[in-house]
Tab-separated table of C-alpha atoms in Angstrom:
chain	number	residue	atom	x	y	z
A	130	MET	CA	0.000	0.000	0.000
A	131	LYS	CA	1.260	3.508	-0.795
A	132	ARG	CA	2.878	5.290	2.164
A	133	ARG	CA	1.107	8.503	3.198
A	134	ILE	CA	3.183	11.268	4.754
A	135	VAL	CA	1.411	14.299	6.167
A	136	VAL	CA	3.334	17.522	6.728
A	137	ILE	CA	1.950	20.168	9.057
A	138	GLY	CA	3.153	23.678	8.235
A	139	GLY	CA	4.087	25.407	4.997
A	140	LEU	CA	6.799	27.992	5.613
A	141	ALA	CA	10.474	26.901	5.426
A	142	ALA	CA	10.689	23.457	7.002
A	143	GLY	CA	7.370	22.057	5.756
A	144	PRO	CA	7.884	22.405	1.979
A	145	SER	CA	11.537	21.325	2.327
A	146	ALA	CA	10.556	18.187	4.234
A	147	ALA	CA	7.690	17.399	1.859
A	148	SER	CA	9.832	17.839	-1.248
A	149	LYS	CA	12.623	15.707	0.168
A	150	ALA	CA	10.216	12.954	1.150
A	151	LYS	CA	8.805	12.851	-2.375
A	152	ARG	CA	12.283	12.754	-3.928
A	153	VAL	CA	13.358	9.875	-1.681
A	154	ASN	CA	10.130	7.938	-2.161
A	155	PRO	CA	8.373	9.021	-5.382
A	156	ASP	CA	5.602	6.510	-4.744
A	157	ALA	CA	4.649	8.066	-1.417
A	158	GLU	CA	1.586	10.275	-1.102
A	159	VAL	CA	2.772	13.499	0.510
A	160	ILE	CA	0.184	15.997	1.746
A	161	LEU	CA	1.090	19.376	3.208
A	162	PHE	CA	-1.396	21.327	5.325
A	163	GLU	CA	-1.072	25.095	5.755
A	164	GLN	CA	-3.654	27.262	7.493
A	165	GLY	CA	-2.600	30.436	5.669
A	166	SER	CA	-2.857	31.497	2.038
A	167	ASN	CA	0.791	31.092	1.071
A	168	ILE	CA	3.629	28.620	1.453
A	169	SER	CA	7.394	28.616	1.011
A	170	TYR	CA	8.072	32.339	1.256
A	171	GLY	CA	10.944	34.387	2.647
A	172	ILE	CA	10.338	36.108	5.974
A	173	CYS	CA	13.888	37.463	6.194
A	174	GLU	CA	13.362	39.317	2.919
A	175	ILE	CA	10.200	41.138	4.026
A	176	PRO	CA	11.997	44.237	5.425
A	177	TYR	CA	13.735	44.651	2.073
A	178	TYR	CA	10.403	44.485	0.280
A	179	LEU	CA	8.990	47.135	2.608
A	180	SER	CA	11.936	49.424	1.898
A	181	GLY	CA	11.614	48.942	-1.868
A	182	ILE	CA	14.925	47.117	-2.354
A	183	VAL	CA	12.869	44.074	-3.402
A	184	ASP	CA	10.474	45.561	-5.923
A	185	ASP	CA	7.979	42.724	-6.388
A	186	LYS	CA	6.201	40.810	-3.630
A	187	GLN	CA	6.024	37.733	-5.841
A	188	LYS	CA	9.791	37.430	-5.535
A	189	LEU	CA	9.287	36.586	-1.863
A	190	ILE	CA	7.472	33.351	-2.753
A	191	ALA	CA	9.670	30.395	-3.696
A	192	TYR	CA	6.783	28.063	-4.548
A	193	THR	CA	3.061	28.486	-4.884
A	194	PRO	CA	0.877	25.537	-3.873
A	195	GLY	CA	0.389	24.724	-7.550
A	196	GLU	CA	4.112	24.825	-8.280
A	197	LEU	CA	4.918	22.545	-5.363
A	198	LYS	CA	2.423	20.055	-6.759
A	199	GLU	CA	3.636	20.381	-10.335
A	200	LYS	CA	7.382	20.455	-9.696
A	201	ARG	CA	7.688	18.365	-6.541
A	202	GLY	CA	4.629	16.134	-6.565
A	203	VAL	CA	3.409	17.385	-3.169
A	204	THR	CA	-0.314	17.901	-2.592
A	205	VAL	CA	-0.811	21.220	-0.807
A	206	LYS	CA	-3.949	22.141	1.083
A	207	ILE	CA	-3.914	25.812	2.053
A	208	HIS	CA	-6.546	27.209	4.442
A	209	HIS	CA	-6.411	23.869	6.240
A	210	ARG	CA	-5.582	23.894	9.959
A	211	VAL	CA	-4.548	20.694	11.718
A	212	GLU	CA	-6.415	20.851	15.011
A	213	LYS	CA	-5.517	17.542	16.566
A	214	ILE	CA	-3.035	14.700	16.192
A	215	LEU	CA	-4.028	11.230	17.345
A	216	PRO	CA	-0.666	9.408	17.368
A	217	THR	CA	-1.884	5.939	18.329
A	218	LYS	CA	-4.488	6.025	15.555
A	219	ARG	CA	-2.087	7.640	13.078
A	220	LYS	CA	-4.694	10.232	12.352
A	221	VAL	CA	-4.934	14.020	12.120
A	222	LEU	CA	-8.088	16.086	12.365
A	223	VAL	CA	-7.978	18.942	9.864
A	224	ARG	CA	-10.329	21.910	9.616
A	225	ASP	CA	-11.040	23.243	6.140
A	226	LEU	CA	-11.177	26.943	7.030
A	227	GLU	CA	-13.174	27.860	3.928
A	228	LYS	CA	-15.917	25.284	4.502
A	229	ASN	CA	-15.468	25.084	8.297
A	230	ASP	CA	-15.568	21.297	8.051
A	231	VAL	CA	-13.293	18.915	9.986
A	232	VAL	CA	-11.874	16.011	7.988
A	233	GLU	CA	-9.848	13.038	9.240
A	234	TYR	CA	-6.645	11.999	7.456
A	235	LEU	CA	-4.817	8.797	8.222
A	236	PHE	CA	-1.035	8.780	7.925
A	237	ASP	CA	1.892	6.408	8.016
A	238	LYS	CA	4.331	9.140	9.002
A	239	ALA	CA	3.764	12.730	10.069
A	240	ILE	CA	6.156	15.682	10.080
A	241	LEU	CA	5.494	18.648	12.346
A	242	ALA	CA	6.760	21.914	10.892
A	243	THR	CA	4.543	24.296	12.835
A	244	GLY	CA	7.237	26.945	13.176
A	245	SER	CA	7.189	29.732	15.741
A	246	THR	CA	4.947	32.528	16.918
A	247	SER	CA	5.783	36.131	17.727
A	248	ARG	CA	6.070	37.011	21.376
A	249	ARG	CA	3.546	39.498	22.650
A	250	LEU	CA	3.426	42.010	25.474
A	251	SER	CA	-0.124	41.153	26.616
A	252	ILE	CA	-0.914	44.774	27.413
A	253	PRO	CA	-3.929	46.967	26.561
A	254	GLY	CA	-4.152	48.113	22.960
A	255	GLU	CA	-1.809	45.469	21.565
A	256	ASN	CA	-4.349	44.250	19.010
A	257	SER	CA	-4.919	47.693	17.496
A	258	GLN	CA	-5.114	48.244	13.740
A	259	ASN	CA	-1.688	49.865	13.472
A	260	VAL	CA	0.262	47.460	15.712
A	261	PHE	CA	2.144	44.887	13.651
A	262	VAL	CA	4.580	42.003	13.880
A	263	VAL	CA	6.901	40.867	11.073
A	264	LYS	CA	6.358	37.131	11.122
A	265	SER	CA	4.612	36.116	7.920
A	266	TYR	CA	4.002	37.078	4.317
A	267	ASP	CA	0.566	38.389	5.273
A	268	ASP	CA	2.114	40.507	8.049
A	269	GLY	CA	4.444	42.064	5.495
A	270	MET	CA	1.611	42.827	3.094
A	271	LYS	CA	-0.450	44.454	5.849
A	272	ILE	CA	2.456	46.676	6.848
A	273	LYS	CA	3.109	47.608	3.221
A	274	GLU	CA	-0.538	48.525	2.666
A	275	PHE	CA	-0.548	50.631	5.836
A	276	LEU	CA	2.653	52.445	4.882
A	277	ASP	CA	1.359	53.202	1.399
A	278	SER	CA	-2.109	54.324	2.449
A	279	VAL	CA	-1.542	56.125	5.762
A	280	HIS	CA	1.988	57.501	5.239
A	281	PRO	CA	2.891	57.455	8.956
A	282	ARG	CA	5.266	60.131	10.244
A	283	LYS	CA	6.305	58.539	13.545
A	284	ALA	CA	6.996	54.911	14.382
A	285	VAL	CA	7.667	53.063	17.610
A	286	LEU	CA	9.512	49.753	17.576
A	287	VAL	CA	9.122	47.700	20.741
A	288	GLY	CA	12.174	45.489	21.128
A	289	GLY	CA	15.749	45.790	19.950
A	290	GLY	CA	16.392	42.417	18.335
A	291	TYR	CA	17.322	41.480	14.773
A	292	ILE	CA	13.959	42.357	13.216
A	293	GLY	CA	13.909	45.587	15.198
A	294	MET	CA	17.255	46.618	13.700
A	295	GLU	CA	16.151	45.825	10.159
A	296	MET	CA	12.815	47.585	10.561
A	297	ALA	CA	14.495	50.645	12.068
A	298	GLU	CA	16.495	50.991	8.874
A	299	VAL	CA	13.407	50.403	6.725
A	300	LEU	CA	11.291	53.011	8.476
A	301	THR	CA	14.100	55.576	8.586
A	302	SER	CA	14.748	55.095	4.863
A	303	LEU	CA	11.101	55.949	4.257
A	304	GLY	CA	11.485	59.241	6.138
A	305	ILE	CA	9.626	58.046	9.230
A	306	GLU	CA	10.877	59.268	12.612
A	307	THR	CA	11.666	56.061	14.496
A	308	THR	CA	11.951	55.277	18.201
A	309	ILE	CA	13.071	51.943	19.642
A	310	LEU	CA	11.877	51.004	23.120
A	311	HIS	CA	14.116	48.314	24.613
A	312	LYS	CA	14.016	46.632	28.005
A	313	SER	CA	17.824	46.447	28.349
A	314	GLU	CA	20.654	48.954	28.316
A	315	LEU	CA	21.791	48.002	24.795
A	316	PRO	CA	20.119	46.461	21.723
A	317	MET	CA	20.551	42.918	20.450
A	318	ALA	CA	20.779	40.794	23.589
A	319	GLY	CA	23.011	37.761	23.195
A	320	LEU	CA	25.781	39.608	21.384
A	321	GLU	CA	28.941	40.820	23.102
A	322	ARG	CA	28.855	44.214	24.776
A	323	GLU	CA	31.252	45.791	22.277
A	324	THR	CA	29.039	44.676	19.398
A	325	ARG	CA	25.901	45.951	21.071
A	326	GLN	CA	27.523	49.333	21.730
A	327	ALA	CA	28.527	49.598	18.064
A	328	VAL	CA	24.931	48.849	17.034
A	329	ALA	CA	23.575	51.481	19.453
A	330	GLU	CA	25.990	54.067	18.032
A	331	GLN	CA	24.919	53.167	14.500
A	332	LEU	CA	21.273	53.746	15.404
A	333	THR	CA	22.045	57.146	16.892
A	334	GLN	CA	24.149	58.175	13.900
A	335	HIS	CA	21.187	57.508	11.613
A	336	GLY	CA	18.666	59.417	13.681
A	337	VAL	CA	16.938	56.528	15.445
A	338	HIS	CA	15.886	57.324	19.014
A	339	PHE	CA	16.990	54.387	21.159
A	340	ILE	CA	15.341	54.332	24.593
A	341	PRO	CA	17.015	51.788	26.910
A	342	ASN	CA	15.838	50.150	30.141
A	343	VAL	CA	12.209	50.944	29.425
A	344	GLN	CA	9.017	49.028	30.093
A	345	THR	CA	6.184	49.374	27.575
A	346	GLU	CA	2.972	49.578	29.585
A	347	ARG	CA	0.062	50.537	27.363
A	348	PHE	CA	-0.978	51.542	23.854
A	349	ILE	CA	-3.267	54.569	23.851
A	350	HIS	CA	-5.932	55.043	21.158
A	351	GLU	CA	-7.167	58.156	19.436
A	352	PRO	CA	-10.447	59.543	20.863
A	353	HIS	CA	-13.592	58.309	19.152
A	354	SER	CA	-14.123	61.599	17.328
A	355	SER	CA	-11.003	61.065	15.232
A	356	SER	CA	-10.726	59.425	11.832
A	357	ARG	CA	-8.063	57.182	13.395
A	358	VAL	CA	-10.378	55.320	15.753
A	359	GLY	CA	-8.873	51.942	16.642
A	360	GLN	CA	-5.307	53.095	16.007
A	361	VAL	CA	-2.573	53.674	18.561
A	362	VAL	CA	-1.439	57.302	18.754
A	363	ARG	CA	0.726	57.152	21.881
A	364	VAL	CA	2.759	54.492	23.672
A	365	LEU	CA	2.819	54.743	27.467
A	366	THR	CA	6.068	53.539	29.048
A	367	SER	CA	8.008	53.652	32.307
A	368	LYS	CA	9.989	56.543	30.760
A	369	GLY	CA	7.147	58.650	29.469
A	370	VAL	CA	4.792	58.783	26.503
A	371	PHE	CA	5.873	58.453	22.860
A	372	GLU	CA	3.753	59.502	19.903
A	373	SER	CA	3.327	56.943	17.144
A	374	ASP	CA	1.421	56.431	13.914
A	375	ILE	CA	2.625	52.836	13.557
A	376	VAL	CA	3.941	50.311	16.084
A	377	ILE	CA	6.092	47.290	15.248
A	378	LEU	CA	6.590	44.575	17.864
A	379	SER	CA	10.060	43.046	17.694
A	380	LEU	CA	10.061	40.821	20.758
A	381	GLY	CA	11.454	37.631	19.291
A	382	VAL	CA	9.681	34.332	18.747
A	383	GLU	CA	8.787	31.204	20.665
A	384	PRO	CA	8.168	27.662	19.427
A	385	ASN	CA	4.686	26.888	18.164
A	386	ALA	CA	4.469	23.534	19.917
A	387	GLU	CA	0.935	23.539	21.323
A	388	LEU	CA	-0.319	21.014	18.764
A	389	ALA	CA	2.518	18.672	19.713
A	390	LYS	CA	1.972	19.091	23.450
A	391	ASP	CA	-1.756	18.427	23.093
A	392	ALA	CA	-0.865	15.151	21.350
A	393	GLY	CA	1.462	14.114	24.154
A	394	ILE	CA	4.600	14.679	22.074
A	395	SER	CA	7.562	15.491	24.302
A	396	VAL	CA	8.943	19.035	24.504
A	397	GLY	CA	12.141	20.163	26.177
A	398	ALA	CA	13.012	22.855	28.703
A	399	THR	CA	13.081	25.411	25.881
A	400	GLY	CA	9.409	24.731	25.143
A	401	ALA	CA	10.325	23.313	21.736
A	402	ILE	CA	9.798	19.743	20.518
A	403	ARG	CA	12.484	17.211	21.383
A	404	VAL	CA	13.951	15.322	18.434
A	405	ASP	CA	16.881	12.980	17.883
A	406	GLU	CA	19.478	13.115	15.103
A	407	MET	CA	16.974	11.573	12.692
A	408	GLN	CA	14.455	14.316	13.571
A	409	ARG	CA	12.229	11.728	15.254
A	410	THR	CA	10.109	12.857	18.167
A	411	ARG	CA	9.657	10.555	21.131
A	412	THR	CA	6.315	9.508	19.642
A	413	ASP	CA	6.348	6.709	17.080
A	414	ASN	CA	5.949	7.669	13.403
A	415	ILE	CA	6.112	11.395	14.064
A	416	TYR	CA	8.998	13.624	13.013
A	417	ALA	CA	9.518	17.338	13.491
A	418	ALA	CA	11.739	20.057	12.038
A	419	GLY	CA	12.148	23.812	11.998
A	420	ASP	CA	11.383	26.522	14.518
A	421	CYS	CA	9.074	24.270	16.538
A	422	CYS	CA	12.042	22.040	17.496
A	423	GLU	CA	15.032	22.047	19.750
A	424	VAL	CA	18.442	21.789	18.100
A	425	LYS	CA	21.623	20.294	19.492
A	426	ASN	CA	24.247	23.003	19.876
A	427	LEU	CA	27.439	21.463	18.533
A	428	VAL	CA	29.667	23.693	20.666
A	429	ASN	CA	28.405	22.672	24.096
A	430	ASN	CA	26.324	19.613	23.070
A	431	ARG	CA	23.239	21.022	24.785
A	432	PRO	CA	19.745	21.334	23.327
A	433	MET	CA	18.820	24.913	22.555
A	434	TYR	CA	16.220	26.908	20.675
A	435	MET	CA	17.682	28.147	17.386
A	436	PRO	CA	14.909	29.552	15.132
A	437	LEU	CA	16.927	30.063	11.956
A	438	ALA	CA	15.878	29.318	8.376
A	439	THR	CA	19.224	27.681	7.600
A	440	VAL	CA	18.842	25.245	10.477
A	441	ALA	CA	15.181	24.616	9.690
A	442	SER	CA	15.835	23.706	6.065
A	443	LYS	CA	18.664	21.280	6.850
A	444	ALA	CA	16.693	19.587	9.603
A	445	ALA	CA	13.641	19.411	7.329
A	446	TRP	CA	15.566	17.527	4.648
A	447	VAL	CA	16.507	14.931	7.248
A	448	ALA	CA	12.937	14.662	8.557
A	449	GLY	CA	11.567	14.304	5.024
A	450	GLU	CA	14.098	11.679	3.977
A	451	ASN	CA	13.563	9.578	7.078
A	452	ALA	CA	9.784	9.825	6.968
A	453	ALA	CA	10.086	8.426	3.453
A	454	GLY	CA	12.184	5.482	4.629
A	455	GLY	CA	15.727	6.880	4.699
A	456	ARG	CA	18.412	6.969	7.386
A	457	ALA	CA	19.712	10.561	7.262
A	458	LEU	CA	21.176	12.391	10.258
A	459	PHE	CA	21.196	16.028	11.364
A	460	LYS	CA	23.941	16.340	13.949
A	461	GLY	CA	23.034	19.864	15.052
A	462	ALA	CA	24.217	23.427	14.487
A	463	ILE	CA	26.522	26.026	16.001
A	464	ARG	CA	24.334	29.099	15.318
A	465	ALA	CA	25.538	31.511	12.673
A	466	ILE	CA	23.653	34.799	12.346
A	467	ALA	CA	24.212	38.043	10.479
A	468	VAL	CA	22.286	41.292	10.210
A	469	LYS	CA	22.724	44.630	8.465
A	470	VAL	CA	22.211	47.686	10.660
A	471	PHE	CA	22.423	50.695	8.344
A	472	ASP	CA	26.122	50.868	7.368
A	473	LEU	CA	27.174	48.173	9.824
A	474	GLU	CA	27.452	44.455	9.188
A	475	VAL	CA	27.029	42.399	12.365
A	476	ALA	CA	27.588	38.669	12.754
A	477	GLN	CA	27.725	36.081	15.503
A	478	VAL	CA	28.882	32.481	15.342
A	479	GLY	CA	28.908	29.887	18.115
A	480	LEU	CA	28.510	30.705	21.789
A	481	SER	CA	28.566	34.088	23.462
A	482	ALA	CA	30.988	34.573	26.341
A	483	ASP	CA	28.116	34.285	28.837
A	484	GLU	CA	26.831	31.088	27.221
A	485	ALA	CA	30.338	29.638	27.243
A	486	ARG	CA	30.691	30.337	30.969
A	487	GLU	CA	27.264	28.843	31.646
A	488	SER	CA	28.444	25.772	29.733
A	489	ARG	CA	31.392	25.525	32.161
A	490	PHE	CA	34.147	26.368	29.745
A	491	ASP	CA	37.154	28.236	31.130
A	492	VAL	CA	36.586	31.340	29.022
A	493	ALA	CA	39.048	33.832	27.622
A	494	THR	CA	38.244	36.574	25.105
A	495	GLU	CA	40.296	38.634	22.694
A	496	LEU	CA	39.204	41.681	20.695
A	497	ILE	CA	41.046	43.130	17.687
A	498	HIS	CA	40.438	45.906	15.195
A	499	GLY	CA	41.453	45.384	11.566
A	500	HIS	CA	40.641	46.483	8.045
A	501	SER	CA	38.402	44.981	5.394
A	502	ARG	CA	40.987	45.728	2.671
A	503	VAL	CA	44.533	46.996	2.628
A	504	ALA	CA	44.163	50.092	4.815
A	505	TYR	CA	45.055	52.683	2.162
A	506	MET	CA	42.848	51.114	-0.536
A	507	PRO	CA	39.714	53.132	-1.409
A	508	GLY	CA	36.691	51.730	0.363
A	509	SER	CA	38.611	50.052	3.184
A	510	LYS	CA	36.475	49.812	6.326
A	511	ASP	CA	37.133	48.997	9.961
A	512	VAL	CA	36.415	45.413	11.025
A	513	THR	CA	36.253	44.330	14.667
A	514	VAL	CA	36.578	40.689	15.697
A	515	LYS	CA	36.054	39.264	19.168
A	516	PHE	CA	37.020	35.661	19.906
A	517	ILE	CA	35.443	33.601	22.685
A	518	LEU	CA	37.937	30.868	23.585
A	519	ASP	CA	38.353	27.875	25.871
A	520	LYS	CA	41.573	28.298	27.864
A	521	LYS	CA	41.976	24.581	28.392
A	522	SER	CA	41.822	23.448	24.769
A	523	LYS	CA	42.596	26.740	22.948
A	524	ARG	CA	39.460	26.009	20.953
A	525	LEU	CA	37.356	28.764	19.386
A	526	LEU	CA	33.903	28.604	20.986
A	527	GLY	CA	32.357	31.618	19.304
A	528	ALA	CA	32.969	35.011	17.776
A	529	ASN	CA	31.366	38.395	17.197
A	530	LEU	CA	32.268	40.530	14.198
A	531	PHE	CA	31.128	43.967	13.114
A	532	GLY	CA	32.268	46.500	10.561
A	533	GLY	CA	31.685	48.143	7.220
A	534	GLU	CA	32.078	45.278	4.763
A	535	GLY	CA	33.121	41.652	4.512
A	536	VAL	CA	32.032	40.843	8.067
A	537	THR	CA	29.606	38.093	7.137
A	538	LEU	CA	32.083	36.354	4.826
A	539	ARG	CA	34.689	36.377	7.593
A	540	ALA	CA	32.069	35.116	10.042
A	541	ASN	CA	31.505	32.169	7.706
A	542	ILE	CA	35.207	31.292	7.982
A	543	LEU	CA	34.919	31.337	11.754
A	544	ALA	CA	31.677	29.326	11.648
A	545	VAL	CA	33.640	26.518	9.996
A	546	ALA	CA	36.361	26.913	12.616
A	547	VAL	CA	33.863	26.672	15.473
A	548	GLN	CA	32.026	23.717	13.959
A	549	HIS	CA	35.243	21.790	13.407
A	550	LYS	CA	36.648	22.676	16.838
A	551	LEU	CA	39.728	24.478	15.516
A	552	THR	CA	42.189	25.978	17.980
A	553	VAL	CA	43.645	29.466	17.662
A	554	ASP	CA	46.898	27.875	16.487
A	555	GLU	CA	45.057	26.103	13.680
A	556	ILE	CA	43.070	29.214	12.752
A	557	SER	CA	46.274	31.257	12.601
A	558	GLN	CA	47.573	28.819	9.962
A	559	LEU	CA	44.534	29.080	7.678
A	560	ASP	CA	45.509	29.890	4.097
A	561	LEU	CA	43.239	32.826	3.216
A	562	ALA	CA	43.183	34.758	-0.038
A	563	TYR	CA	44.956	38.116	-0.161
A	564	ALA	CA	44.298	40.885	-2.669
A	565	PRO	CA	44.400	44.604	-1.775
A	566	PRO	CA	40.835	45.354	-3.012
A	567	PHE	CA	39.371	42.468	-0.955
A	568	SER	CA	41.537	41.680	2.045
A	569	PRO	CA	44.776	42.793	3.693
A	570	LEU	CA	47.812	40.540	3.837
A	571	TRP	CA	46.932	39.701	7.417
A	572	ASP	CA	43.169	39.234	7.376
A	573	PRO	CA	41.374	40.249	10.602
A	574	VAL	CA	40.585	36.551	11.185
A	575	LEU	CA	44.317	35.749	11.209
A	576	VAL	CA	45.145	38.803	13.298
A	577	ALA	CA	42.587	37.761	15.918
A	578	ALA	CA	44.017	34.243	16.038
A	579	ASN	CA	47.621	35.417	16.351
A	580	VAL	CA	46.837	38.007	19.007
A	581	SER	CA	44.853	35.397	20.953
A	582	LYS	CA	47.942	33.221	21.283
A	583	ARG	CA	49.344	35.588	23.895
A	584	ILE	CA	46.716	34.347	26.334
A	585	TRP	CA	48.705	31.142	26.684
A	586	LYS	CA	52.192	32.636	26.751
A	587	ALA	CA	53.863	31.907	30.059
A	588	THR	CA	54.783	34.922	32.125
A	589	PRO	CA	58.591	34.978	32.520
A	590	ARG	CA	59.761	34.363	36.054
A	591	ARG	CA	61.690	37.185	37.648
A	592	GLU	CA	65.144	36.397	38.991
A	593	LYS	CA	65.622	37.031	42.678
A	594	SER	CA	68.146	39.728	43.398
C-alpha cells in the first residue's frame, strides 16, 4: 500500500521536508497542510520588500501551492488547519477553514513543521489596527498597505532584536521618525557588549531614538471623534509617553508547539519539541523540524532553541528523507547569524561569552580591530573581531564581528572553525586569499588568532636579586 506522509506547516521546514520525502520515495503520497494562504516564502526578505529594495512581492514566494504540486509532486492544502493529532491512531483532524468542516486523514508518518509565533506584550491596545509584527508574508503585506495608504510620520519599535534593527532601517529610509523602546541597556541581547555598543551608536548616527531600560505599559488610542479610531497614537512607558502612527513589535519568537503538546509529544526545557538526530520525536511515526524544534548546539552539546531558516531547512531535509524510509542524520548546528544595521554588518557564530561560561568552559576573550581591505585602498572599512575561547583546549567557541564590509564572509570562515573545533593555532595557519581590493595581507581573522595566542604565553619568572 502507498505510504502517506502528512506535513503540518508550509513555511520553510514544511515544503523542504515534503519535497525531500517525495524525492526519496516518489511513490509516497505526501500531503502538506497550511492554514494560511501562502507557502514557502521568505520572511527574512520582508523588510527589504517594505523598503523597496525588493520591488515585487512575488519574488518573496519560492513556490506556490500549484508549483509545489507540479514540480515536486506534493499535494498542498492551504486554508487547512490541523487541530488535533491522534498518534496511536495515526490520524490528524484537519479543519477546512473555507468550509469550516473537519476532515480526518490517516497517515503512516507525520512531520510537524509548525514553526514559531511572535512574542507578545499582553498589554492593553496590543491588538490595534496599526500594531504589527513581522512574522509572515501576510504581516508584510499588511504593513506595506498601511505604509502606502496612511503615510505614517512617527513609528515606535518595541524590542531591539534582529527584526527591530532591520525595521528601524526600513522606516528611517522611508522618512519616518523612528523610536526603539528596549528593556535592556543596549540592543541585540546575546551579542557581546562591544558589538551591542557599536549597534547602538549606528542607530544614533542615523537618527533613530533608542530608549534603553524601558518598560512598555500601554498603547493609547485616538479619541472616538477622530478618523483614526482603533489606532494607537501614543505608547505609554516607564519613561514617558511616545507619539506613534505605527507600532512594530520586535520581541522575538517562541516555538509553536501547542499542537505537539496536546498530542502528548515530548517538549524540552526550551518549550520546543524534542527530536533525535533523525528528527524523530519521542512519539512513534512522528517527526519534526524547523522553529518548533530544539536543536543540538554542537559547541556545548546542549539542546537549545535556534529559530533560523538555515537550520530549519537542513533539519527538514533529514525529517523528510527519514519519513520516506531513509536513514539521514542532522547532527546539530553552532548558530551563525548576520544582520545589516544601516552601514554596519554584524555577525555572531557559536557561543557568546556568557553562554560559554554557563556551559562551564574556562573562558578567555580577545578583541582586535582590523581592516576589510589593505588600509590605504579606497573603500577600506574597519572590522572588529572578538574571539570567545576555551583556555583549556585553545578552541574557538564563538565570535562576534562587526564592521563596514566583509564581516559576514569572515564570520563564515569562523563558523567553519567553530564547527570543526579548531584551535587558535590552527586558525592562525589558515591559508586565506589576499588581494588589496578584498583583504589585507593579514586578514582580521588571522590577526585575531595570532593576538589570541598571547593568552597562553607563560609569564617569565623574575630572577631574585
